[in-house]
Amino acid sequence: MWRGLSALATLAARTPGRLCARRSNGAASLAPGSTIFALSSGQGRCAIAVIRTSGPASGLALRSLTAPREPPPARSACLRLLRHPRSREPLDRALVLWFPGPQSFTGEDCMELHVHGGPAVVSGVLQALGSVPGLRPAEAGEFTRRAFAHGKLSLTEVEGLADLIHAETEAQRRQALRQLDGELGQLCRGWAKTLTKALAHVEAYIDFGEDDSLEEGVLEQADRDVRALEVALSSHLQDARRGQRLRSGAHVVVTGPPNAGKSSLVNLLSRKPVSIVSPEPGTTRDVLETPVDLAGFPALLSDTAGLREGVGAVEQEGVRRARQRLEQADIILGVLDASDLGSPSSCSFLDTVVAPLAAQSNKSGGQRLLLLLNKSDLLPTNAGPAMDPALPPHQLLSCRTGAGLDSLLQALRTELAAVCGDPSTGPPLLTRARHHHHLQRCLDALGHFQLATDLALAAEALRQARRHLSHLIGGGGTEEILDLIFQDFCVGK
């Protein structure tokens, strides 16, 4: 349905470009004098659909569709009868809003039409806009790209907006809002201000070093500022890529011996039948993955084959893949049968998997382990499992009855906050590899500053550092990088 409406709008505008293109052409997007339009609300039938325009011909489009009535006052919603500009056929009664530039989302003249969300209404209005001279369908992300080009959003704020649109969990929403509010950009601008001041001191010494009017200690102050900035950048880069995990999801792997209840746990946490559950050992022979929302954090949950030796070739391949996935995990959920802790398979799992992980799980940036003793419903009433006192910290759980699930989710929330970062507190997270790249290059340039034996080379190192901070927030970005960022947006945003 949505593609059909898009095709109609494109045909009406007689433009060779595709409305649903996933990449934005920088030259076309910012062509002087072009005005774009698109359906900005969700796909399919809905009560209200929002169609908007941006560009110098927005006023003409508004007058063409609402004549003979006067356009509404700026930033005020008014009810208007929309008519086709050529045939004057009534299209719909709509709320019309007019946002003259530069006080608009894109910084250009903008118009919004809140129409009824039926396919025929939306199609008719899009065709009518396509018949107005100077209007063409928008490309993916073109409204936001124009906002960036007119200084309404920094590049990190654009990325925050994209993350907010794609957010599926509470933690992702909080992080995206913080970035959209400009917290990361403000932090980078503060660092850039420090570098600008240090660079000014160095260049002043180069130009006026013999002048008595120059304050004493200028170079020493610049050196102190740069050293303090190095500490701040190093601290921010040592977040073990938590922000990227928060954006894409942490890897949570469920492992254990056969018949411990791993598949039942995966189905319980994902709230859907992802894995086949059977009393027969070795039912799961491959890695089964499903994206889930765990206690408000995004995660990729993996069910794996039971770890044991001396089985058939197919199951052994599954065991090999399970061990391979364990190496890639951020959080490991080790599952044992609470009623059968003394079995050879349970003891082997404790010795070969749990003990090494427990020894390194407290290390910063290491894999996190949660040991679960499943099937607690099989234990005698008011009796705990018979276990070795040296057993690592663990939680009792019954996938059958759900007992212990709340405490497991709370423990998962704690572990996921450590792995992904808590978006509610602390400094803004680095959510993309691009952020890490530019901050690391900035830190490398500051290292060159400290090693420089010539003031001219020291000044150039500071310029390089400032340049990378500028690239991070959107200054001087290449067209290719901008295309990659804006392709995450849908048409109409």
XYZ file of N, CA and C in Angstrom, residues 216-470:
765
model
N 53.474 35.606 31.206
C 54.352 34.489 31.507
C 53.521 33.208 31.699
N 54.127 32.088 31.408
C 53.469 30.811 31.627
C 52.433 30.443 30.588
N 52.460 31.071 29.416
C 51.466 30.797 28.379
C 51.574 29.353 27.898
N 52.795 28.924 27.601
C 52.975 27.559 27.106
C 52.670 26.529 28.192
N 53.039 26.837 29.440
C 52.762 25.915 30.535
C 51.264 25.720 30.729
N 50.496 26.797 30.588
C 49.049 26.702 30.709
C 48.452 25.860 29.585
N 48.946 26.058 28.365
C 48.468 25.262 27.235
C 48.771 23.790 27.458
N 49.978 23.502 27.986
C 50.344 22.109 28.246
C 49.445 21.483 29.306
N 49.128 22.246 30.363
C 48.240 21.717 31.404
C 46.850 21.435 30.845
N 46.353 22.347 30.011
C 45.022 22.152 29.431
C 44.979 20.914 28.535
N 46.035 20.727 27.758
C 46.070 19.583 26.851
C 46.168 18.282 27.636
N 46.960 18.260 28.691
C 47.077 17.049 29.513
C 45.739 16.698 30.168
N 45.030 17.712 30.658
C 43.715 17.458 31.261
C 42.739 16.923 30.220
N 42.831 17.437 28.988
C 41.954 16.958 27.916
C 42.299 15.524 27.535
N 43.579 15.189 27.539
C 43.983 13.815 27.257
C 43.360 12.844 28.251
N 43.343 13.229 29.525
C 42.754 12.375 30.552
C 41.260 12.191 30.296
N 40.566 13.285 29.944
C 39.130 13.218 29.688
C 38.821 12.335 28.480
N 39.597 12.485 27.412
C 39.365 11.681 26.214
C 39.655 10.207 26.480
N 40.737 9.931 27.201
C 41.077 8.537 27.506
C 39.977 7.880 28.329
N 39.456 8.625 29.291
C 38.376 8.091 30.123
C 37.145 7.786 29.287
N 36.841 8.657 28.346
C 35.650 8.456 27.524
C 35.832 7.294 26.557
N 37.061 7.073 26.096
C 37.312 5.982 25.154
C 37.393 4.629 25.836
N 37.528 4.608 27.153
C 37.635 3.348 27.880
C 36.271 2.828 28.324
N 35.264 3.063 27.534
C 33.918 2.600 27.902
C 33.612 1.224 27.325
N 34.653 0.558 26.765
C 34.488 -0.795 26.211
C 33.346 -0.866 25.191
N 33.152 0.225 24.435
C 32.134 0.290 23.382
C 30.729 0.009 23.914
N 30.455 0.497 25.108
C 29.140 0.263 25.696
C 28.036 0.921 24.884
N 28.286 2.140 24.392
C 27.255 2.828 23.627
C 26.871 2.095 22.360
N 27.853 1.479 21.693
C 27.542 0.723 20.481
C 26.725 -0.523 20.815
N 27.008 -1.146 21.953
C 26.195 -2.286 22.369
C 24.771 -1.844 22.682
N 24.641 -0.676 23.311
C 23.304 -0.177 23.637
C 22.512 0.076 22.361
N 23.172 0.528 21.332
C 22.488 0.839 20.081
C 22.136 -0.427 19.301
N 23.057 -1.412 19.263
C 22.838 -2.592 18.419
C 22.385 -3.821 19.190
N 22.591 -3.828 20.521
C 22.174 -4.959 21.331
C 23.356 -5.770 21.849
N 23.306 -6.145 23.130
C 24.347 -6.979 23.723
C 24.123 -8.440 23.335
N 25.202 -9.200 23.235
C 25.109 -10.624 22.914
C 24.968 -11.411 24.212
N 23.817 -12.049 24.396
C 23.546 -12.858 25.582
C 23.419 -14.309 25.118
N 24.309 -15.164 25.600
C 24.359 -16.556 25.160
C 23.939 -17.462 26.310
N 23.001 -18.371 26.028
C 22.542 -19.361 27.007
C 23.291 -20.657 26.745
N 23.960 -21.167 27.778
C 24.764 -22.378 27.608
C 24.606 -23.285 28.819
N 25.053 -24.517 28.675
C 24.959 -25.485 29.759
C 24.959 -26.899 29.216
N 24.929 -27.902 30.075
C 24.873 -29.295 29.610
C 23.504 -29.616 29.014
N 23.370 -30.731 28.329
C 22.064 -31.100 27.742
C 20.985 -31.248 28.817
N 19.773 -30.906 28.429
C 18.581 -31.081 29.271
C 18.598 -30.266 30.569
N 19.340 -29.158 30.577
C 19.336 -28.300 31.764
C 18.192 -27.295 31.723
N 17.568 -27.128 30.558
C 16.472 -26.169 30.416
C 16.858 -24.913 29.682
N 17.877 -24.984 28.843
C 18.342 -23.797 28.114
C 17.269 -23.282 27.153
N 16.700 -24.168 26.367
C 15.680 -23.757 25.393
C 14.441 -23.213 26.095
N 14.083 -23.817 27.225
C 12.938 -23.303 27.991
C 13.217 -21.891 28.481
N 14.455 -21.617 28.888
C 14.824 -20.277 29.344
C 14.752 -19.272 28.199
N 15.244 -19.653 27.035
C 15.188 -18.758 25.873
C 13.733 -18.429 25.533
N 12.869 -19.423 25.536
C 11.453 -19.181 25.249
C 10.816 -18.300 26.320
N 11.218 -18.485 27.573
C 10.666 -17.687 28.663
C 11.080 -16.225 28.542
N 12.364 -15.985 28.248
C 12.856 -14.606 28.162
C 12.357 -13.900 26.912
N 12.195 -14.630 25.823
C 11.742 -14.007 24.573
C 10.227 -13.949 24.460
N 9.538 -14.668 25.358
C 8.066 -14.693 25.388
C 7.477 -15.194 24.069
N 8.181 -16.151 23.448
C 7.672 -16.787 22.236
C 8.429 -18.097 22.036
N 7.844 -19.047 21.299
C 8.494 -20.361 21.133
C 9.625 -20.314 20.112
N 10.785 -19.845 20.531
C 11.942 -19.769 19.641
C 12.555 -21.145 19.425
N 12.681 -21.913 20.503
C 13.384 -23.189 20.456
C 12.429 -24.347 20.756
N 12.724 -25.501 20.188
C 11.970 -26.721 20.489
C 12.394 -27.233 21.861
N 11.409 -27.548 22.696
C 11.678 -28.076 24.030
C 11.288 -29.546 24.054
N 12.232 -30.387 24.465
C 11.985 -31.837 24.490
C 12.805 -32.460 25.612
N 12.303 -33.536 26.238
C 13.100 -34.231 27.257
C 14.270 -35.009 26.662
N 14.309 -35.132 25.355
C 15.402 -35.857 24.706
C 16.659 -34.991 24.673
N 17.790 -35.463 25.211
C 19.029 -34.673 25.186
C 19.486 -34.396 23.755
N 20.046 -33.231 23.545
C 20.603 -32.891 22.239
C 19.584 -32.418 21.235
N 18.430 -31.899 21.691
C 17.406 -31.415 20.758
C 17.918 -30.222 19.954
N 18.570 -29.266 20.621
C 19.121 -28.088 19.945
C 20.501 -28.428 19.415
N 20.674 -28.322 18.106
C 21.952 -28.692 17.495
C 22.592 -27.546 16.732
N 21.965 -26.393 16.749
C 22.528 -25.225 16.078
C 22.309 -24.018 16.974
N 22.889 -22.889 16.615
C 22.698 -21.655 17.374
C 21.424 -20.987 16.880
N 20.458 -20.792 17.795
C 19.211 -20.104 17.466
C 19.237 -18.731 18.120
N 19.022 -17.698 17.318
C 19.123 -16.326 17.817
C 17.796 -15.598 17.678
N 17.528 -14.713 18.633
C 16.336 -13.870 18.567
C 16.612 -12.555 19.280
N 16.255 -11.412 18.669
C 16.412 -10.128 19.370
C 15.320 -9.976 20.423
N 15.688 -9.527 21.613
C 14.738 -9.401 22.712
C 14.981 -8.098 23.466
N 13.968 -7.706 24.223
C 14.059 -6.588 25.157
C 14.194 -7.207 26.545
N 15.382 -7.119 27.127
C 15.643 -7.693 28.441
C 15.740 -6.575 29.465
N 14.729 -6.444 30.305
C 14.728 -5.438 31.371
C 14.981 -4.042 30.820
N 14.475 -3.763 29.615
C 14.615 -2.431 29.030
C 15.849 -2.236 28.186
N 16.693 -3.251 28.055
C 17.906 -3.158 27.250
C 17.776 -4.067 26.033
N 18.374 -3.674 24.892
C 18.334 -4.535 23.706
C 19.354 -5.652 23.824
N 18.992 -6.843 23.385
C 19.908 -7.983 23.451
C 19.624 -8.934 22.305
N 20.668 -9.626 21.878
C 20.533 -10.723 20.925
C 20.724 -12.003 21.727
N 19.629 -12.728 21.925
C 19.624 -13.912 22.786
C 19.896 -15.152 21.941
N 20.889 -15.946 22.348
C 21.294 -17.128 21.570
C 21.092 -18.394 22.385
N 20.352 -19.348 21.822
C 20.223 -20.682 22.391
C 21.258 -21.567 21.702
N 21.980 -22.385 22.479
C 23.069 -23.176 21.916
C 22.903 -24.645 22.279
N 23.658 -25.476 21.577
C 23.628 -26.914 21.829
C 24.203 -27.223 23.208
N 23.680 -28.278 23.852
C 24.214 -28.717 25.136
C 25.657 -29.173 25.004
N 26.498 -28.744 25.959
C 27.921 -29.056 25.892
C 28.183 -30.458 26.450
N 28.598 -31.354 25.576
C 28.975 -32.705 25.990
C 29.851 -33.318 24.909
N 30.542 -34.369 25.276
C 31.455 -35.037 24.353
C 30.876 -36.398 23.959
N 31.514 -37.024 22.932
C 31.183 -38.384 22.565
C 29.820 -38.565 21.943
N 29.344 -37.583 21.136
C 28.057 -37.707 20.457
C 28.290 -37.721 18.952
N 27.195 -37.778 18.187
C 27.301 -37.865 16.738
C 27.931 -36.635 16.107
N 28.259 -36.788 14.800
C 28.962 -35.725 14.081
C 28.144 -34.437 14.011
N 26.824 -34.552 13.806
C 25.976 -33.363 13.695
C 25.930 -32.607 15.017
N 25.721 -33.352 16.111
C 25.654 -32.677 17.406
C 27.012 -32.100 17.796
N 28.095 -32.774 17.418
C 29.421 -32.246 17.717
C 29.666 -30.916 17.011
N 29.140 -30.802 15.793
C 29.254 -29.512 15.095
C 28.476 -28.438 15.839
N 27.299 -28.832 16.381
C 26.535 -27.884 17.179
C 27.279 -27.467 18.433
N 27.968 -28.406 19.074
C 28.765 -28.088 20.265
C 29.912 -27.149 19.903
N 30.547 -27.402 18.745
C 31.636 -26.521 18.306
C 31.132 -25.097 18.088
N 29.966 -24.965 17.473
C 29.397 -23.630 17.246
C 28.993 -22.979 18.560
N 28.515 -23.784 19.503
C 28.146 -23.235 20.808
C 29.370 -22.657 21.504
N 30.489 -23.376 21.479
C 31.707 -22.867 22.114
C 32.227 -21.623 21.398
N 32.086 -21.593 20.081
C 32.492 -20.414 19.318
C 31.642 -19.205 19.701
N 30.335 -19.418 19.868
C 29.455 -18.303 20.234
C 29.738 -17.836 21.667
N 30.152 -18.744 22.537
C 30.510 -18.356 23.901
C 31.640 -17.328 23.905
N 32.592 -17.492 22.995
C 33.724 -16.575 22.931
C 33.292 -15.175 22.507
N 32.163 -15.075 21.799
C 31.691 -13.783 21.295
C 30.691 -13.110 22.238
N 30.312 -13.787 23.302
C 29.231 -13.304 24.166
C 29.684 -12.147 25.040
N 28.744 -11.228 25.306
C 28.953 -10.187 26.309
C 28.505 -10.681 27.682
N 27.376 -11.392 27.707
C 26.834 -11.961 28.944
C 26.523 -13.432 28.688
N 26.928 -14.282 29.613
C 26.691 -15.722 29.486
C 25.738 -16.165 30.591
N 24.660 -16.812 30.195
C 23.732 -17.407 31.149
C 24.023 -18.893 31.209
N 24.716 -19.314 32.260
C 25.023 -20.726 32.445
C 23.873 -21.413 33.160
N 23.329 -22.458 32.551
C 22.139 -23.130 33.093
C 22.494 -24.545 33.524
N 22.156 -24.880 34.778
C 22.337 -26.232 35.299
C 21.014 -26.742 35.863
N 20.865 -28.053 35.899
C 19.703 -28.692 36.512
C 19.929 -28.727 38.020
N 19.118 -27.973 38.781
C 19.306 -27.887 40.230
C 19.114 -29.224 40.921
N 18.372 -30.129 40.287
C 18.129 -31.431 40.900
C 19.164 -32.472 40.508
N 20.168 -32.058 39.702
C 21.137 -33.040 39.197
C 22.535 -32.417 39.124
N 22.918 -31.702 40.186
C 24.204 -31.002 40.170
C 25.391 -31.957 40.262
N 25.177 -33.161 40.753
C 26.282 -34.099 40.889
C 26.556 -34.934 39.668
N 25.787 -34.748 38.596
C 25.995 -35.548 37.387
C 27.324 -35.187 36.727
N 27.908 -36.133 35.974
C 29.178 -35.845 35.291
C 29.094 -34.629 34.365
N 27.967 -34.465 33.648
C 27.853 -33.344 32.716
C 27.821 -32.014 33.459
N 27.132 -31.975 34.622
C 27.089 -30.741 35.410
C 28.457 -30.418 35.985
N 29.139 -31.421 36.515
C 30.467 -31.194 37.087
C 31.455 -30.740 36.013
N 31.372 -31.350 34.827
C 32.255 -30.955 33.729
C 31.998 -29.504 33.315
N 30.726 -29.118 33.254
C 30.383 -27.742 32.883
C 30.919 -26.757 33.929
N 30.779 -27.095 35.211
C 31.285 -26.219 36.271
C 32.795 -26.058 36.180
N 33.502 -27.138 35.875
C 34.967 -27.094 35.851
C 35.509 -26.409 34.601
N 34.902 -26.693 33.443
C 35.482 -26.223 32.178
C 34.940 -24.885 31.697
N 33.734 -24.522 32.125
C 33.119 -23.277 31.649
C 32.909 -22.273 32.775
N 32.226 -22.692 33.840
C 31.848 -21.753 34.896
C 33.059 -21.242 35.660
N 33.950 -22.145 36.081
C 35.100 -21.731 36.895
C 35.983 -20.710 36.173
N 36.390 -20.933 34.898
C 37.200 -19.908 34.214
C 36.463 -18.583 34.034
N 35.164 -18.650 33.718
C 34.401 -17.415 33.532
C 34.235 -16.664 34.846
N 33.981 -17.385 35.935
C 33.827 -16.741 37.238
C 35.114 -16.051 37.657
N 36.256 -16.605 37.267
C 37.543 -16.024 37.649
C 37.816 -14.718 36.920
N 37.277 -14.570 35.710
C 37.564 -13.360 34.928
C 36.376 -12.430 34.762
N 35.191 -12.799 35.276
C 33.993 -11.977 35.045
C 34.035 -10.657 35.789
N 34.860 -10.561 36.844
C 34.936 -9.305 37.589
C 35.883 -8.304 36.953
N 36.647 -8.740 35.954
C 37.574 -7.841 35.297
C 36.820 -6.852 34.431
N 37.337 -5.616 34.369
C 36.687 -4.577 33.571
C 36.717 -4.963 32.099
N 35.575 -4.923 31.453
C 35.483 -5.246 30.033
C 35.409 -6.719 29.737
N 35.476 -7.596 30.764
C 35.425 -9.027 30.532
C 33.998 -9.513 30.366
N 33.873 -10.786 29.982
C 32.545 -11.375 29.837
C 31.878 -11.502 31.202
N 30.568 -11.291 31.221
C 29.801 -11.380 32.461
C 29.108 -12.734 32.523
N 29.046 -13.322 33.733
C 28.441 -14.640 33.913
C 27.324 -14.579 34.937
N 26.181 -15.177 34.580
C 25.098 -15.415 35.528
C 24.842 -16.918 35.551
N 25.031 -17.539 36.712
C 24.814 -18.976 36.847
C 23.400 -19.215 37.376
N 22.639 -20.002 36.624
C 21.239 -20.267 36.971
C 21.063 -21.750 37.266
N 20.426 -22.052 38.412
C 20.071 -23.427 38.748
C 18.593 -23.604 38.452
N 18.313 -24.182 37.297
C 16.949 -24.329 36.805
C 16.281 -25.556 37.435
N 14.993 -25.679 37.193
C 14.163 -26.795 37.677
C 14.087 -26.811 39.207
N 14.027 -25.618 39.783
C 13.913 -25.547 41.240
C 12.598 -26.140 41.733
N 11.611 -26.272 40.832
C 10.335 -26.860 41.227
C 10.452 -28.362 41.511
N 11.558 -28.973 41.086
C 11.767 -30.393 41.350
C 12.433 -30.648 42.691
N 12.883 -29.585 43.361
C 13.535 -29.753 44.661
C 12.490 -29.977 45.747
N 12.844 -30.704 46.793
C 11.898 -30.876 47.903
C 11.497 -29.530 48.490
N 10.265 -29.430 48.950
C 9.764 -28.193 49.544
C 10.636 -27.790 50.730
N 10.953 -26.464 50.786
C 11.755 -25.888 51.871
C 13.158 -26.486 51.944
N 13.635 -26.981 50.828
C 14.995 -27.518 50.801
C 15.726 -26.960 49.596
N 16.974 -26.570 49.796
C 17.780 -26.060 48.706
C 18.499 -27.195 48.011
N 19.154 -26.931 46.905
C 19.866 -27.969 46.180
C 21.117 -28.406 46.928
N 21.408 -29.675 46.859
C 22.648 -30.172 47.438
C 23.794 -29.762 46.527
N 24.702 -28.917 47.045
C 25.718 -28.343 46.177
C 27.039 -28.210 46.910
N 28.072 -28.051 46.116
C 29.406 -27.812 46.654
C 29.439 -26.392 47.203
N 29.970 -26.189 48.410
C 30.054 -24.824 48.950
C 30.869 -23.888 48.074
N 31.730 -24.457 47.229
C 32.551 -23.626 46.356
C 31.819 -23.187 45.096
N 30.549 -23.553 44.965
C 29.775 -23.155 43.786
C 29.717 -21.633 43.694
N 29.976 -21.060 42.512
C 29.941 -19.597 42.368
C 28.551 -19.051 42.683
N 28.431 -17.732 42.872
C 27.116 -17.122 43.107
C 26.131 -17.542 42.020
N 24.904 -17.811 42.412
C 23.927 -18.360 41.476
C 22.522 -17.914 41.865
N 21.569 -18.235 40.987
C 20.167 -17.933 41.239
C 19.333 -19.171 40.948
N 18.339 -19.392 41.804
C 17.381 -20.478 41.570
C 16.298 -20.001 40.614
N 15.879 -20.897 39.742
C 14.889 -20.544 38.728
C 14.084 -21.780 38.359
N 12.833 -21.552 38.047
C 12.006 -22.608 37.472
C 11.367 -22.063 36.196
N 11.841 -22.527 35.067
C 11.249 -22.093 33.803
C 9.817 -22.615 33.660
N 9.526 -23.676 34.367
C 8.186 -24.265 34.274
C 7.159 -23.412 34.993
N 7.483 -22.949 36.219
C 6.517 -22.179 37.018
C 6.759 -20.676 36.956
N 7.945 -20.255 36.497
C 8.276 -18.832 36.473
C 8.859 -18.329 37.778
N 9.013 -19.198 38.781
C 9.594 -18.787 40.058
C 11.042 -18.360 39.850
N 11.407 -17.208 40.395
C 12.765 -16.694 40.260
C 12.986 -15.826 39.037
N 11.953 -15.671 38.181
C 12.132 -14.890 36.957
C 12.367 -13.419 37.256
N 11.635 -12.856 38.213
C 11.791 -11.433 38.531
C 13.211 -11.121 39.007
N 13.745 -11.981 39.878
C 15.106 -11.738 40.369
C 16.121 -11.920 39.245
N 15.851 -12.840 38.306
C 16.741 -13.003 37.156
C 16.738 -11.754 36.287
N 15.559 -11.195 36.028
C 15.481 -9.989 35.205
C 16.190 -8.818 35.873
N 16.095 -8.730 37.201
C 16.787 -7.666 37.908
C 18.302 -7.841 37.794
N 18.755 -9.084 37.931
C 20.189 -9.350 37.775
C 20.643 -9.060 36.346
N 19.813 -9.420 35.357
C 20.150 -9.116 33.962
C 20.229 -7.620 33.721
N 19.319 -6.876 34.344
C 19.358 -5.417 34.190
C 20.682 -4.846 34.701
N 21.138 -5.363 35.851
C 22.412 -4.901 36.406
C 23.567 -5.231 35.469
N 23.583 -6.456 34.952
C 24.665 -6.862 34.062
C 24.615 -6.101 32.733
N 23.423 -5.902 32.191
C 23.297 -5.180 30.926
C 23.667 -3.717 31.068
N 23.360 -3.133 32.229
C 23.764 -1.742 32.466
C 25.280 -1.628 32.507
N 25.954 -2.665 33.046
C 27.414 -2.657 33.068
C 27.992 -2.833 31.668
N 27.326 -3.640 30.847
C 27.820 -3.933 29.499
C 27.486 -2.821 28.511
N 26.273 -2.278 28.604
C 25.798 -1.286 27.638
C 25.902 0.149 28.147
N 26.079 0.320 29.461
C 26.044 1.661 30.020
C 24.623 2.035 30.395
N 24.498 2.806 31.459
C 23.174 3.262 31.892
C 22.910 4.630 31.281
N 21.970 4.732 30.329
C 21.735 6.017 29.660
C 21.129 7.075 30.561
N 20.706 6.699 31.760
C 20.089 7.670 32.666
C 21.125 8.466 33.449
N 22.337 7.944 33.551
C 23.359 8.597 34.366
C 24.675 8.643 33.615
N 25.592 9.416 34.145
C 26.941 9.471 33.601
C 27.048 10.308 32.344
N 28.250 10.375 31.773
C 28.473 11.162 30.551
C 27.796 10.514 29.358
N 27.575 11.261 28.286
C 26.953 10.682 27.090
C 27.821 9.572 26.512
N 27.157 8.525 26.003
C 27.866 7.371 25.468
C 28.228 7.580 23.997
N 29.266 6.875 23.576
C 29.656 6.880 22.169
C 28.941 5.717 21.494
N 27.960 6.015 20.664
C 27.082 4.973 20.125
C 27.505 4.451 18.757
N 28.506 5.052 18.146
C 28.888 4.639 16.797
C 30.407 4.523 16.686
N 30.843 3.666 15.782
C 32.278 3.493 15.552
C 32.906 4.807 15.092
N 32.134 5.627 14.394
C 32.636 6.927 13.929
C 33.062 7.801 15.102
N 32.289 7.765 16.196
C 32.631 8.552 17.381
C 33.975 8.098 17.950
N 34.135 6.790 18.095
C 35.390 6.248 18.622
C 36.567 6.629 17.732
N 36.363 6.539 16.422
C 37.447 6.830 15.481
C 37.953 8.264 15.655
N 37.055 9.226 15.640
C 37.494 10.621 15.704
C 38.074 10.978 17.070
N 37.503 10.434 18.156
C 38.077 10.723 19.470
C 39.462 10.088 19.613
N 39.633 8.882 19.077
C 40.945 8.246 19.151
C 41.971 9.021 18.331
N 41.580 9.482 17.142
C 42.506 10.272 16.321
C 42.826 11.603 16.990
N 41.842 12.191 17.660
C 42.082 13.418 18.414
C 43.099 13.164 19.525
N 42.924 12.053 20.246
C 43.857 11.710 21.321
C 45.252 11.444 20.764
N 45.336 10.788 19.611
C 46.643 10.546 18.978
C 47.328 11.865 18.638
N 46.568 12.832 18.130
C 47.145 14.139 17.789
C 47.662 14.855 19.037
N 46.946 14.727 20.151
C 47.417 15.333 21.397
C 48.710 14.673 21.868
N 48.856 13.373 21.600
C 50.111 12.701 21.901
C 51.259 13.273 21.088
N 51.004 13.589 19.808
C 52.030 14.220 18.970
C 52.385 15.609 19.503
N 51.398 16.302 20.047
C 51.657 17.622 20.632
C 52.656 17.508 21.781
N 52.463 16.507 22.625
C 53.346 16.349 23.780
C 54.766 15.997 23.347
N 54.905 15.292 22.222
C 56.221 14.858 21.769
C 56.909 15.867 20.869
N 56.181 16.888 20.419
C 56.731 17.837 19.455
C 57.870 18.642 20.078
N 58.972 18.764 19.322
C 60.111 19.570 19.780
C 60.138 20.932 19.110
N 59.207 21.144 18.204
C 59.106 22.420 17.494
C 57.713 22.982 17.711
N 57.616 24.285 18.023
C 56.319 24.883 18.315
C 55.391 24.852 17.113
N 55.934 24.959 15.922
C 55.089 24.909 14.723
C 54.440 23.532 14.586
N 55.205 22.473 14.878
C 54.645 21.124 14.826
C 53.622 20.913 15.936
N 53.878 21.501 17.102
C 52.928 21.392 18.205
C 51.609 22.062 17.839
N 51.679 23.225 17.206
C 50.465 23.926 16.796
C 49.697 23.119 15.754
N 50.414 22.487 14.834
C 49.746 21.672 13.813
C 49.057 20.468 14.443
N 49.670 19.881 15.471
C 49.039 18.759 16.166
C 47.731 19.194 16.815
N 47.698 20.394 17.395
C 46.460 20.892 17.995
C 45.400 21.149 16.925
N 45.833 21.630 15.759
C 44.862 21.837 14.672
C 44.264 20.503 14.231
N 45.101 19.465 14.130
C 44.598 18.146 13.759
C 43.591 17.640 14.782
N 43.879 17.836 16.063
C 42.963 17.395 17.113
C 41.628 18.113 16.999
N 41.676 19.430 16.777
C 40.427 20.206 16.630
C 39.654 19.747 15.404
N 40.374 19.397 14.350
C 39.711 18.980 13.107
C 38.909 17.693 13.335
N 39.450 16.775 14.117
C 38.726 15.526 14.363
C 37.499 15.754 15.244
N 37.588 16.647 16.204
C 36.401 16.978 16.993
C 35.348 17.639 16.116
N 35.795 18.478 15.190
C 34.860 19.131 14.268
C 34.171 18.105 13.383
